[in-house]
PDB file of C-alpha atoms and ligand atoms in Angstrom:
ATOM      1  CA  UNK A 147      69.380  55.768 -40.074  1.00 47.00           C
ATOM      2  CA  UNK A 148      70.194  51.620 -39.730  1.00 48.00           C
ATOM      3  CA  UNK A 149      69.982  51.673 -36.192  1.00 52.00           C
ATOM      4  CA  UNK A 150      66.663  52.496 -36.481  1.00 51.00           C
ATOM      5  CA  UNK A 151      65.494  50.303 -38.786  1.00 51.00           C
ATOM      6  CA  UNK A 152      66.736  47.200 -36.379  1.00 46.00           C
ATOM      7  CA  UNK A 153      65.247  48.559 -33.535  1.00 49.00           C
ATOM      8  CA  UNK A 154      62.164  49.137 -34.994  1.00 57.00           C
ATOM      9  CA  UNK A 155      60.521  49.923 -38.620  1.00 64.00           C
ATOM     10  CA  UNK A 156      59.450  53.768 -39.336  1.00 69.00           C
ATOM     11  CA  UNK A 157      56.522  54.041 -40.596  1.00 83.00           C
ATOM     12  CA  UNK A 158      55.136  57.221 -42.852  1.00 89.00           C
ATOM     13  CA  UNK A 159      53.898  58.671 -39.527  1.00 91.00           C
ATOM     14  CA  UNK A 160      56.319  57.495 -37.263  1.00 93.00           C
ATOM     15  CA  UNK A 161      59.282  58.843 -40.065  1.00 93.00           C
ATOM     16  CA  UNK A 162      56.800  62.738 -40.166  1.00 95.00           C
ATOM     17  CA  UNK A 163      56.966  62.795 -36.189  1.00 95.00           C
ATOM     18  CA  UNK A 164      60.364  61.903 -35.729  1.00 95.00           C
ATOM     19  CA  UNK A 165      61.088  64.759 -38.474  1.00 95.00           C
ATOM     20  CA  UNK A 166      58.696  67.114 -37.403  1.00 96.00           C
ATOM     21  CA  UNK A 167      59.951  67.320 -33.431  1.00 97.00           C
ATOM     22  CA  UNK A 168      63.279  67.536 -35.207  1.00 96.00           C
ATOM     23  CA  UNK A 169      62.585  70.997 -37.104  1.00 96.00           C
ATOM     24  CA  UNK A 170      62.007  72.546 -33.941  1.00 96.00           C
ATOM     25  CA  UNK A 171      64.092  73.099 -30.116  1.00 94.00           C
ATOM     26  CA  UNK A 172      60.277  74.237 -28.436  1.00 94.00           C
ATOM     27  CA  UNK A 173      59.700  70.806 -26.963  1.00 95.00           C
ATOM     28  CA  UNK A 174      55.964  71.247 -27.856  1.00 95.00           C
ATOM     29  CA  UNK A 175      53.403  68.571 -26.291  1.00 93.00           C
ATOM     30  CA  UNK A 176      51.575  65.844 -28.021  1.00 94.00           C
ATOM     31  CA  UNK A 177      48.365  68.138 -28.873  1.00 94.00           C
ATOM     32  CA  UNK A 178      51.500  70.502 -30.633  1.00 95.00           C
ATOM     33  CA  UNK A 179      52.538  67.685 -32.354  1.00 96.00           C
ATOM     34  CA  UNK A 180      50.260  67.116 -33.182  1.00 97.00           C
ATOM     35  CA  UNK A 181      48.946  70.094 -35.178  1.00 96.00           C
ATOM     36  CA  UNK A 182      52.115  69.668 -36.933  1.00 96.00           C
ATOM     37  CA  UNK A 183      51.678  66.825 -38.356  1.00 96.00           C
ATOM     38  CA  UNK A 184      48.588  67.450 -40.071  1.00 95.00           C
ATOM     39  CA  UNK A 185      49.622  69.893 -42.702  1.00 94.00           C
ATOM     40  CA  UNK A 186      51.669  67.164 -43.809  1.00 94.00           C
ATOM     41  CA  UNK A 187      49.376  63.920 -42.932  1.00 94.00           C
ATOM     42  CA  UNK A 188      45.731  64.851 -42.406  1.00 93.00           C
ATOM     43  CA  UNK A 189      43.629  61.794 -41.417  1.00 92.00           C
ATOM     44  CA  UNK A 190      46.003  61.130 -38.866  1.00 93.00           C
ATOM     45  CA  UNK A 191      44.311  60.934 -35.150  1.00 94.00           C
ATOM     46  CA  UNK A 192      45.297  62.008 -31.781  1.00 95.00           C
ATOM     47  CA  UNK A 193      45.956  58.379 -29.975  1.00 95.00           C
ATOM     48  CA  UNK A 194      48.111  57.793 -32.993  1.00 93.00           C
ATOM     49  CA  UNK A 195      49.874  60.478 -32.639  1.00 95.00           C
ATOM     50  CA  UNK A 196      49.484  60.074 -28.970  1.00 94.00           C
ATOM     51  CA  UNK A 197      50.803  55.911 -29.059  1.00 94.00           C
ATOM     52  CA  UNK A 198      53.732  56.887 -31.727  1.00 95.00           C
ATOM     53  CA  UNK A 199      55.251  59.009 -29.707  1.00 95.00           C
ATOM     54  CA  UNK A 200      55.219  56.654 -26.874  1.00 94.00           C
ATOM     55  CA  UNK A 201      56.598  54.132 -28.598  1.00 93.00           C
ATOM     56  CA  UNK A 202      59.533  56.730 -30.168  1.00 94.00           C
ATOM     57  CA  UNK A 203      60.472  57.689 -26.943  1.00 94.00           C
ATOM     58  CA  UNK A 204      60.529  53.823 -25.420  1.00 93.00           C
ATOM     59  CA  UNK A 205      62.969  53.357 -28.109  1.00 92.00           C
ATOM     60  CA  UNK A 206      64.904  56.180 -27.781  1.00 92.00           C
ATOM     61  CA  UNK A 207      64.275  57.492 -31.222  1.00 93.00           C
ATOM     62  CA  UNK A 208      62.933  60.721 -29.123  1.00 96.00           C
ATOM     63  CA  UNK A 209      63.173  61.865 -26.240  1.00 94.00           C
ATOM     64  CA  UNK A 210      60.153  62.556 -23.818  1.00 93.00           C
ATOM     65  CA  UNK A 211      60.551  65.280 -21.060  1.00 89.00           C
ATOM     66  CA  UNK A 212      60.470  64.944 -17.308  1.00 74.00           C
ATOM     67  CA  UNK A 213      58.977  67.759 -16.642  1.00 70.00           C
ATOM     68  CA  UNK A 214      56.574  68.341 -13.461  1.00 63.00           C
ATOM     69  CA  UNK A 215      53.281  67.633 -13.747  1.00 59.00           C
ATOM     70  CA  UNK A 216      51.648  69.626 -16.037  1.00 71.00           C
ATOM     71  CA  UNK A 217      51.568  67.555 -20.010  1.00 79.00           C
ATOM     72  CA  UNK A 218      54.311  65.888 -21.731  1.00 89.00           C
ATOM     73  CA  UNK A 219      56.553  67.224 -23.773  1.00 93.00           C
ATOM     74  CA  UNK A 220      58.659  65.871 -26.408  1.00 96.00           C
ATOM     75  CA  UNK A 221      62.613  66.138 -27.781  1.00 96.00           C
ATOM     76  CA  UNK A 222      63.817  65.614 -30.448  1.00 96.00           C
ATOM     77  CA  UNK A 223      67.292  66.245 -29.757  1.00 95.00           C
ATOM     78  CA  UNK A 224      68.065  62.480 -27.313  1.00 92.00           C
ATOM     79  CA  UNK A 225      72.331  64.512 -26.982  1.00 90.00           C
ATOM     80  CA  UNK A 226      72.320  65.151 -23.020  1.00 88.00           C
ATOM     81  CA  UNK A 227      71.257  68.931 -22.414  1.00 93.00           C
ATOM     82  CA  UNK A 228      69.539  70.671 -19.901  1.00 94.00           C
ATOM     83  CA  UNK A 229      66.245  72.823 -20.089  1.00 94.00           C
ATOM     84  CA  UNK A 230      64.577  75.608 -18.256  1.00 94.00           C
ATOM     85  CA  UNK A 231      61.152  75.435 -17.601  1.00 92.00           C
ATOM     86  CA  UNK A 232      59.006  78.996 -17.399  1.00 93.00           C
ATOM     87  CA  UNK A 233      56.533  78.602 -14.155  1.00 92.00           C
ATOM     88  CA  UNK A 234      54.371  81.003 -15.900  1.00 92.00           C
ATOM     89  CA  UNK A 235      53.561  79.203 -19.361  1.00 91.00           C
ATOM     90  CA  UNK A 236      55.534  76.042 -19.224  1.00 89.00           C
ATOM     91  CA  UNK A 237      57.104  75.844 -22.001  1.00 91.00           C
ATOM     92  CA  UNK A 238      60.254  74.425 -22.017  1.00 93.00           C
ATOM     93  CA  UNK A 239      63.796  75.932 -23.559  1.00 95.00           C
ATOM     94  CA  UNK A 240      67.507  74.155 -24.434  1.00 95.00           C
ATOM     95  CA  UNK A 241      70.380  75.919 -22.283  1.00 94.00           C
ATOM     96  CA  UNK A 242      73.474  75.023 -23.366  1.00 92.00           C
ATOM     97  CA  UNK A 243      75.933  75.228 -20.584  1.00 93.00           C
ATOM     98  CA  UNK A 244      78.721  72.499 -20.327  1.00 92.00           C
ATOM     99  CA  UNK A 245      77.380  69.382 -18.462  1.00 90.00           C
ATOM    100  CA  UNK A 246      78.394  68.656 -15.158  1.00 88.00           C
ATOM    101  CA  UNK A 247      80.143  65.819 -15.699  1.00 85.00           C
ATOM    102  CA  UNK A 248      81.327  65.327 -11.631  1.00 92.00           C
ATOM    103  CA  UNK A 249      77.388  65.102 -10.688  1.00 93.00           C
ATOM    104  CA  UNK A 250      77.287  61.341 -12.477  1.00 93.00           C
ATOM    105  CA  UNK A 251      80.811  60.354 -10.546  1.00 93.00           C
ATOM    106  CA  UNK A 252      79.691  61.563  -7.171  1.00 95.00           C
ATOM    107  CA  UNK A 253      76.298  60.549  -7.413  1.00 95.00           C
ATOM    108  CA  UNK A 254      78.258  56.901  -8.140  1.00 94.00           C
ATOM    109  CA  UNK A 255      80.361  57.702  -4.944  1.00 95.00           C
ATOM    110  CA  UNK A 256      76.804  58.120  -2.879  1.00 94.00           C
ATOM    111  CA  UNK A 257      74.535  55.084  -3.920  1.00 94.00           C
ATOM    112  CA  UNK A 258      75.634  51.079  -5.172  1.00 92.00           C
ATOM    113  CA  UNK A 259      73.728  52.257  -8.841  1.00 95.00           C
ATOM    114  CA  UNK A 260      75.232  51.980 -12.030  1.00 95.00           C
ATOM    115  CA  UNK A 261      75.228  55.314 -12.981  1.00 93.00           C
ATOM    116  CA  UNK A 262      73.253  56.087 -16.514  1.00 88.00           C
ATOM    117  CA  UNK A 263      72.874  60.140 -16.524  1.00 87.00           C
ATOM    118  CA  UNK A 264      70.928  62.524 -15.031  1.00 89.00           C
ATOM    119  CA  UNK A 265      68.544  65.386 -15.796  1.00 85.00           C
ATOM    120  CA  UNK A 266      68.101  69.074 -14.622  1.00 88.00           C
ATOM    121  CA  UNK A 267      65.570  71.034 -15.482  1.00 90.00           C
ATOM    122  CA  UNK A 268      65.694  75.073 -14.766  1.00 93.00           C
ATOM    123  CA  UNK A 269      63.292  77.213 -13.680  1.00 93.00           C
ATOM    124  CA  UNK A 270      62.256  80.743 -14.176  1.00 95.00           C
ATOM    125  CA  UNK A 271      60.165  83.413 -15.523  1.00 96.00           C
ATOM    126  CA  UNK A 272      60.615  83.460 -20.367  1.00 96.00           C
ATOM    127  CA  UNK A 273      61.096  86.921 -21.458  1.00 96.00           C
ATOM    128  CA  UNK A 274      57.579  86.948 -23.180  1.00 96.00           C
ATOM    129  CA  UNK A 275      55.992  86.736 -19.817  1.00 96.00           C
ATOM    130  CA  UNK A 276      58.749  89.509 -18.550  1.00 95.00           C
ATOM    131  CA  UNK A 277      57.739  91.666 -21.274  1.00 93.00           C
ATOM    132  CA  UNK A 278      54.295  90.635 -20.935  1.00 88.00           C
ATOM    133  CA  UNK A 279      54.449  91.921 -16.618  1.00 74.00           C
ATOM    134  CA  UNK A 280      55.625  94.841 -17.714  1.00 66.00           C
ATOM    135  CA  UNK A 281      52.683  96.143 -19.503  1.00 59.00           C
TER     136      UNK A 281
HETATM  137 ZN1   ZN B 445      56.303  82.167 -20.469  1.00 56.38          ZN
HETATM  138 ZN1   ZN B 446      66.097  69.563 -25.455  1.00 56.38          ZN
END
């Protein structure tokens, strides 16, 4: 927690948001997080949730996912990892495969940027959507 205090004072609302987000691996949207934190902070507004999520992700405390189009999703796991998104229902899950460290080096060879990292998002059809298609 010490490193957080230096960059940003965590208000109770932000603290709760961060805690709730870190409990799940479902990459919730702001609306879903709003429903989650309301159990603990009944008076919080959706606008406050949006604002605090933006702030927390700007500070690198949480991660805003670069998912195609649609609603923004948030991740409490800020470490590098890959995602898969369901084309039908839009859910996003983590994919636990080794990172392609070599990609950064290859990219660095091809442009004069300092490479900070890369994002990979797979797309597919989730198990639930596959199951409902068979019925
Ligand atoms: Zn699905
Ligand atoms: Zn994730």
